[in-house]
């Protein structure tokens, strides 16, 4: 079986099996409910991300872009905020004003650390040192140029948008 389809099936199983278990217990608000919600969220994230990856690759676009689009689509301010059976606020509903539940936020932080560690393990130090100066200049130049172009655009259009002229280093221009 193709590896992508196998991952898709595993993600679907993760997403669907706990849903049946959760529905059979009648929900609740305790730790079991929160952990079951976390498992459902992770399953849905994996399933939809893989689906977005496959779809965008079929369209000839980068798979990572499909994963990002899928994340936006199931986020709390889009489909993830729509209520359904057992989840009146949606599966990815905002919790106390935050876009993620504390459990999912913690899991995401650990995943980010592991991802950065793995990227660090694969870094070729000789190649990094070879292009460090040129890469640093390009990165810094891109940041400075973007900052000044954005601030200048705000200064030019501030009267139309904000209603008053804004200096180059005013908070609206910096934002």
Coordinates of N, CA and C in Angstrom, one line a residue:
X1 N 0.9 -1.2 0.0 CA 0.0 0.0 0.0 C 0.9 1.2 0.0
X2 N 0.5 2.2 -0.7 CA 1.2 3.5 -0.8 C 1.4 4.1 0.6
X3 N 2.5 4.6 0.9 CA 2.8 5.1 2.3 C 1.8 6.3 2.7
X4 N 1.5 7.2 1.7 CA 0.6 8.3 2.0 C -0.8 7.8 2.4
X5 N -1.2 6.8 1.6 CA -2.6 6.2 1.9 C -2.6 5.5 3.2
X6 N -1.5 4.9 3.6 CA -1.5 4.2 4.9 C -1.5 5.2 6.0
X7 N -0.8 6.3 5.9 CA -0.8 7.4 6.9 C -2.2 8.0 7.0
X8 N -2.9 8.1 5.8 CA -4.2 8.7 5.8 C -5.2 7.8 6.6
X9 N -5.1 6.5 6.3 CA -5.9 5.5 7.0 C -5.7 5.5 8.6
X10 N -4.4 5.6 8.9 CA -4.1 5.6 10.4 C -4.7 6.9 11.0
X11 N -4.5 8.0 10.3 CA -5.1 9.3 10.9 C -6.6 9.2 11.0
X12 N -7.2 8.6 10.0 CA -8.7 8.4 10.0 C -9.1 7.6 11.2
X13 N -8.4 6.5 11.5 CA -8.7 5.6 12.6 C -8.5 6.4 13.9
X14 N -7.4 7.2 14.0 CA -7.2 7.9 15.2 C -8.4 8.9 15.4
X15 N -8.9 9.5 14.4 CA -9.9 10.5 14.5 C -11.3 9.9 14.8
X16 N -11.6 8.7 14.2 CA -12.9 8.1 14.3 C -13.1 7.2 15.5
X17 N -12.2 6.4 15.9 CA -12.4 5.5 17.0 C -12.6 6.2 18.3
X18 N -11.8 7.2 18.7 CA -12.1 7.9 20.0 C -13.5 8.6 20.0
X19 N -13.9 9.0 18.8 CA -15.2 9.7 18.7 C -16.3 8.7 19.2
X20 N -16.3 7.5 18.7 CA -17.3 6.5 19.2 C -17.2 6.3 20.7
X21 N -16.0 6.1 21.2 CA -15.8 5.9 22.6 C -16.3 7.1 23.4
X22 N -16.0 8.3 22.9 CA -16.5 9.5 23.6 C -18.0 9.6 23.6
X23 N -18.6 9.3 22.5 CA -20.0 9.4 22.3 C -20.7 8.4 23.2
X24 N -20.1 7.2 23.4 CA -20.8 6.2 24.2 C -20.7 6.5 25.7
X25 N -19.8 7.3 26.1 CA -19.7 7.7 27.6 C -20.6 8.9 27.9
X26 N -21.1 9.6 26.9 CA -22.0 10.7 27.1 C -21.2 12.0 27.4
X27 N -19.9 12.0 27.1 CA -19.2 13.3 27.2 C -18.8 13.5 28.7
X28 N -18.8 14.8 29.1 CA -18.5 15.1 30.4 C -17.5 16.3 30.3
X29 N -17.1 16.8 31.5 CA -16.2 18.0 31.5 C -14.9 17.7 32.3
X30 N -14.7 16.4 32.7 CA -13.5 16.1 33.5 C -12.3 15.9 32.6
X31 N -11.3 15.3 33.2 CA -10.0 15.0 32.6 C -10.2 14.1 31.4
X32 N -11.0 13.1 31.5 CA -11.3 12.1 30.5 C -11.8 12.9 29.2
X33 N -12.7 13.8 29.4 CA -13.3 14.5 28.3 C -12.2 15.4 27.6
X34 N -11.4 16.0 28.4 CA -10.3 16.9 27.9 C -9.3 16.1 27.1
X35 N -8.9 14.9 27.6 CA -7.9 14.1 26.9 C -8.5 13.5 25.7
X36 N -9.8 13.1 25.7 CA -10.5 12.5 24.5 C -10.6 13.6 23.5
X37 N -10.9 14.8 23.9 CA -10.9 15.9 22.9 C -9.6 16.2 22.3
X38 N -8.5 16.1 23.1 CA -7.2 16.2 22.6 C -6.8 15.1 21.6
X39 N -7.2 13.9 21.8 CA -7.0 12.8 20.9 C -7.7 13.1 19.6
X40 N -9.0 13.5 19.7 CA -9.8 13.8 18.5 C -9.1 14.9 17.7
X41 N -8.7 16.0 18.4 CA -8.1 17.1 17.8 C -6.8 16.7 17.0
X42 N -6.0 15.9 17.7 CA -4.7 15.5 17.0 C -5.1 14.6 15.8
X43 N -6.0 13.7 16.0 CA -6.4 12.8 14.8 C -7.0 13.7 13.7
X44 N -7.8 14.6 13.9 CA -8.3 15.5 12.9 C -7.2 16.3 12.2
X45 N -6.3 16.8 13.0 CA -5.2 17.6 12.5 C -4.4 16.8 11.5
X46 N -4.0 15.6 12.0 CA -3.2 14.7 11.1 C -3.9 14.3 9.8
X47 N -5.2 14.0 10.0 CA -6.0 13.5 8.8 C -6.1 14.7 7.8
X48 N -6.5 15.8 8.3 CA -6.8 17.0 7.4 C -5.5 17.5 6.8
X49 N -4.4 17.5 7.6 CA -3.1 17.9 7.1 C -2.6 17.0 5.9
X50 N -2.8 15.7 6.1 CA -2.4 14.8 5.1 C -3.2 14.9 3.9
X51 N -4.5 15.1 4.1 CA -5.4 15.3 3.0 C -5.1 16.6 2.2
X52 N -4.8 17.7 2.9 CA -4.3 18.9 2.2 C -3.0 18.8 1.5
X53 N -2.1 18.0 2.1 CA -0.8 17.7 1.4 C -1.1 17.0 0.1
X54 N -1.8 15.9 0.2 CA -2.1 15.1 -1.1 C -2.8 16.0 -2.1
X55 N -3.8 16.7 -1.7 CA -4.6 17.6 -2.7 C -3.7 18.6 -3.4
X56 N -2.9 19.3 -2.6 CA -2.0 20.3 -3.2 C -0.9 19.7 -4.1
X57 N -0.4 18.5 -3.7 CA 0.6 17.9 -4.6 C -0.1 17.4 -5.9
X58 N -1.3 17.0 -5.8 CA -2.0 16.6 -7.1 C -2.2 17.9 -8.0
X59 N -2.3 19.0 -7.4 CA -2.5 20.3 -8.1 C -1.1 20.8 -8.6
X60 N 0.0 20.2 -8.2 CA 1.3 20.6 -8.6 C 1.8 21.7 -7.7
X61 N 1.2 21.9 -6.5 CA 1.7 22.9 -5.5 C 2.4 22.2 -4.4
X62 N 3.2 22.9 -3.6 CA 3.9 22.3 -2.5 C 2.9 21.7 -1.5
X63 N 3.2 20.5 -1.0 CA 2.4 19.8 0.0 C 2.3 20.6 1.3
X64 N 3.4 21.2 1.7 CA 3.4 22.0 3.0 C 2.4 23.1 2.9
X65 N 2.2 23.7 1.7 CA 1.2 24.8 1.5 C -0.2 24.2 1.8
X66 N -0.5 23.0 1.3 CA -1.8 22.3 1.6 C -2.0 22.1 3.0
X67 N -0.9 21.7 3.7 CA -1.1 21.5 5.2 C -1.4 22.8 5.9
X68 N -0.8 23.9 5.5 CA -1.1 25.2 6.1 C -2.5 25.6 5.8
X69 N -2.9 25.4 4.6 CA -4.3 25.7 4.2 C -5.3 24.9 5.0
X70 N -5.0 23.6 5.2 CA -5.9 22.8 5.9 C -6.0 23.2 7.4
X71 N -4.8 23.6 7.9 CA -4.8 24.1 9.3 C -5.7 25.4 9.5
X72 N -5.6 26.3 8.5 CA -6.4 27.5 8.5 C -7.9 27.1 8.4
X73 N -8.2 26.1 7.6 CA -9.6 25.7 7.4 C -10.2 25.1 8.6
X74 N -9.5 24.3 9.4 CA -10.0 23.7 10.6 C -9.8 24.4 11.8
X75 N -9.2 25.6 11.7 CA -8.9 26.4 12.9 C -10.2 26.9 13.6
X76 N -10.0 27.5 14.8 CA -11.2 27.9 15.6 C -12.0 29.1 15.0
X77 N -11.4 29.8 14.0 CA -12.1 30.9 13.4 C -12.7 30.5 12.1
X78 N -12.7 29.3 11.7 CA -13.3 28.8 10.5 C -14.1 27.6 10.8
X79 N -13.9 26.4 10.2 CA -14.7 25.2 10.4 C -14.5 24.6 11.8
X80 N -13.4 24.8 12.5 CA -13.2 24.3 13.8 C -14.0 24.9 14.9
X81 N -14.6 26.1 14.6 CA -15.5 26.8 15.5 C -16.9 26.5 15.3
X82 N -17.3 25.7 14.3 CA -18.7 25.3 14.1 C -19.1 24.2 15.0
X83 N -20.2 24.4 15.7 CA -20.6 23.4 16.7 C -21.3 22.2 16.0
X84 N -21.2 21.0 16.6 CA -21.8 19.8 16.2 C -22.0 18.9 17.4
X85 N -22.6 17.7 17.3 CA -23.0 16.9 18.4 C -21.8 16.6 19.3
X86 N -21.9 16.9 20.6 CA -20.9 16.7 21.6 C -19.9 17.9 21.7
X87 N -19.9 18.8 20.7 CA -19.0 19.9 20.7 C -19.7 21.1 20.3
X88 N -20.5 21.7 21.2 CA -21.3 22.9 20.9 C -20.6 24.1 20.4
X89 N -19.3 24.2 20.9 CA -18.5 25.4 20.4 C -17.6 25.0 19.3
X90 N -17.6 23.7 18.8 CA -16.7 23.3 17.8 C -15.6 22.5 18.4
X91 N -15.0 21.6 17.6 CA -13.9 20.8 18.0 C -12.6 21.6 18.4
X92 N -12.4 22.7 17.7 CA -11.3 23.6 17.9 C -11.8 25.0 18.4
X93 N -12.7 24.9 19.4 CA -13.3 26.2 19.9 C -12.2 26.9 20.7
X94 N -12.4 28.2 20.8 CA -11.5 29.0 21.6 C -11.7 28.7 23.1
X95 N -10.6 28.7 23.8 CA -10.7 28.4 25.3 C -10.2 29.6 26.0
X96 N -11.1 30.3 26.7 CA -10.8 31.5 27.5 C -10.0 32.5 26.6
X97 N -10.5 32.7 25.4 CA -9.9 33.7 24.5 C -8.7 33.2 23.7
X98 N -8.2 32.0 24.1 CA -7.0 31.5 23.4 C -7.5 30.6 22.2
X99 N -6.7 30.6 21.1 CA -7.1 29.8 20.0 C -7.0 28.3 20.2
X100 N -6.1 27.9 21.1 CA -5.9 26.5 21.4 C -6.2 26.2 22.9
X101 N -6.6 24.9 23.1 CA -6.7 24.5 24.5 C -5.4 24.3 25.1
X102 N -5.3 24.4 26.4 CA -3.9 24.3 27.0 C -3.2 23.0 26.7
X103 N -4.0 21.9 26.6 CA -3.4 20.6 26.2 C -2.8 20.6 24.8
X104 N -3.6 21.1 23.9 CA -3.1 21.1 22.5 C -1.9 22.1 22.4
X105 N -2.0 23.2 23.1 CA -0.9 24.2 23.1 C 0.4 23.5 23.6
X106 N 0.3 22.8 24.7 CA 1.5 22.1 25.2 C 2.0 21.0 24.2
X107 N 1.2 20.3 23.6 CA 1.6 19.3 22.6 C 2.2 20.0 21.4
X108 N 1.7 21.1 21.0 CA 2.3 21.9 19.9 C 3.7 22.4 20.2
X109 N 3.8 22.8 21.5 CA 5.1 23.3 21.9 C 6.2 22.2 21.9
X110 N 5.8 21.0 22.4 CA 6.7 19.9 22.3 C 7.1 19.5 20.9
X111 N 6.1 19.5 20.0 CA 6.3 19.2 18.6 C 7.2 20.2 18.0
X112 N 7.1 21.4 18.3 CA 8.0 22.5 17.7 C 9.4 22.3 18.2
X113 N 9.6 21.9 19.4 CA 10.9 21.7 20.0 C 11.6 20.5 19.3
X114 N 10.8 19.4 19.1 CA 11.3 18.2 18.4 C 11.7 18.5 17.0
X115 N 10.8 19.3 16.3 CA 11.1 19.6 14.9 C 12.3 20.5 14.8
X116 N 12.5 21.4 15.7 CA 13.8 22.3 15.6 C 15.0 21.4 16.0
X117 N 14.9 20.5 16.9 CA 16.0 19.6 17.3 C 16.4 18.8 16.1
X118 N 15.4 18.2 15.4 CA 15.6 17.4 14.2 C 16.3 18.2 13.1
X119 N 15.8 19.4 12.9 CA 16.4 20.3 11.9 C 17.9 20.6 12.3
X120 N 18.1 20.8 13.5 CA 19.5 21.0 14.0 C 20.4 19.8 13.8
X121 N 19.9 18.6 13.9 CA 20.7 17.4 13.7 C 21.1 17.3 12.3
X122 N 20.2 17.7 11.4 CA 20.5 17.6 9.9 C 21.3 18.8 9.3
X123 N 21.6 19.7 10.2 CA 22.4 20.9 9.7 C 23.8 20.6 9.4
X124 N 24.2 20.9 8.2 CA 25.6 20.8 7.8 C 26.4 22.0 8.2
X125 N 27.2 21.9 9.2 CA 27.9 23.1 9.8 C 28.9 23.7 8.8
X126 N 29.6 22.9 8.0 CA 30.5 23.5 7.0 C 29.7 24.3 6.0
X127 N 28.6 23.8 5.5 CA 27.8 24.6 4.6 C 27.2 25.8 5.2
X128 N 26.8 25.7 6.5 CA 26.2 26.8 7.2 C 27.3 27.9 7.4
X129 N 28.5 27.6 7.7 CA 29.5 28.6 7.9 C 29.9 29.2 6.6
X130 N 29.9 28.4 5.5 CA 30.2 28.9 4.2 C 29.3 30.0 3.7
X131 N 28.0 29.9 4.0 CA 27.0 30.9 3.5 C 26.5 31.7 4.6
X132 N 27.1 31.7 5.8 CA 26.5 32.5 6.9 C 26.5 34.0 6.7
X133 N 27.6 34.5 6.2 CA 27.7 36.0 6.0 C 26.7 36.4 4.9
X134 N 26.7 35.7 3.7 CA 25.8 36.1 2.6 C 24.4 35.9 3.1
X135 N 24.1 34.8 3.7 CA 22.7 34.6 4.2 C 22.3 35.6 5.2
X136 N 23.2 36.0 6.1 CA 22.8 37.0 7.1 C 22.6 38.3 6.5
X137 N 23.4 38.7 5.5 CA 23.2 40.0 4.8 C 21.8 40.0 4.0
X138 N 21.5 38.9 3.3 CA 20.3 38.8 2.6 C 19.1 38.8 3.6
X139 N 19.2 38.1 4.7 CA 18.1 38.1 5.6 C 17.9 39.4 6.3
X140 N 19.0 40.0 6.7 CA 18.9 41.4 7.3 C 18.4 42.4 6.3
X141 N 18.9 42.3 5.1 CA 18.4 43.3 4.1 C 16.9 43.1 3.8
X142 N 16.5 41.9 3.7 CA 15.1 41.6 3.5 C 14.2 42.1 4.6
X143 N 14.7 42.0 5.8 CA 13.9 42.4 7.0 C 13.8 44.0 7.0
X144 N 15.0 44.6 6.8 CA 15.0 46.1 6.8 C 14.2 46.7 5.7
X145 N 14.4 46.1 4.5 CA 13.6 46.6 3.3 C 12.1 46.4 3.5
X146 N 11.7 45.3 4.0 CA 10.3 45.0 4.3 C 9.7 46.0 5.3
X147 N 10.5 46.2 6.4 CA 10.1 47.2 7.4 C 9.8 48.6 6.8
X148 N 10.8 49.1 6.1 CA 10.7 50.4 5.6 C 9.6 50.6 4.5
X149 N 9.5 49.6 3.6 CA 8.4 49.6 2.6 C 7.1 49.6 3.3
X150 N 6.9 48.7 4.3 CA 5.6 48.7 5.0 C 5.3 50.0 5.7
X151 N 6.3 50.5 6.4 CA 6.1 51.7 7.2 C 5.8 52.9 6.2
X152 N 6.5 53.0 5.1 CA 6.3 54.0 4.1 C 4.9 53.9 3.5
X153 N 4.4 52.7 3.3 CA 3.0 52.5 2.8 C 2.0 53.0 3.8
X154 N 2.2 52.7 5.1 CA 1.3 53.2 6.1 C 1.4 54.7 6.2
X155 N 2.5 55.3 6.1 CA 2.6 56.8 6.1 C 1.9 57.4 4.9
X156 N 2.0 56.8 3.7 CA 1.3 57.3 2.6 C -0.2 57.2 2.6
X157 N -0.7 56.0 3.1 CA -2.1 55.8 3.1 C -2.8 56.0 4.5
X158 N -2.0 56.5 5.5 CA -2.6 56.6 6.8 C -3.8 57.6 6.9
X159 N -3.7 58.6 6.1 CA -4.8 59.6 6.1 C -6.1 59.0 5.7
X160 N -6.0 58.2 4.6 CA -7.2 57.5 4.1 C -7.7 56.4 5.0
X161 N -6.8 55.7 5.7 CA -7.2 54.6 6.5 C -7.5 55.0 8.0
X162 N -6.6 55.7 8.6 CA -6.7 56.0 10.0 C -7.4 57.3 10.2
X163 N -7.3 58.2 9.2 CA -8.0 59.5 9.3 C -7.1 60.6 9.7
X164 N -5.8 60.4 9.9 CA -4.9 61.4 10.3 C -3.5 61.0 9.8
X165 N -2.6 61.9 9.6 CA -1.3 61.5 9.2 C -0.5 60.8 10.3
X166 N 0.4 59.9 9.9 CA 1.1 59.1 10.9 C 2.6 59.2 10.6
X167 N 3.4 59.4 11.6 CA 4.9 59.4 11.4 C 5.4 58.0 11.1
X168 N 6.6 58.0 10.5 CA 7.2 56.7 10.1 C 7.4 55.7 11.3
X169 N 7.6 56.2 12.5 CA 7.9 55.3 13.6 C 6.7 55.3 14.6
X170 N 5.5 55.8 14.2 CA 4.3 55.7 15.1 C 3.9 54.3 15.2
X171 N 3.2 53.9 16.3 CA 2.8 52.5 16.5 C 2.0 51.9 15.3
X172 N 1.1 52.6 14.6 CA 0.4 52.0 13.5 C 1.3 51.7 12.4
X173 N 2.3 52.6 12.1 CA 3.3 52.3 11.1 C 4.2 51.2 11.4
X174 N 4.6 51.1 12.7 CA 5.5 50.0 13.1 C 4.7 48.6 13.1
X175 N 3.4 48.7 13.4 CA 2.6 47.4 13.4 C 2.5 47.0 11.9

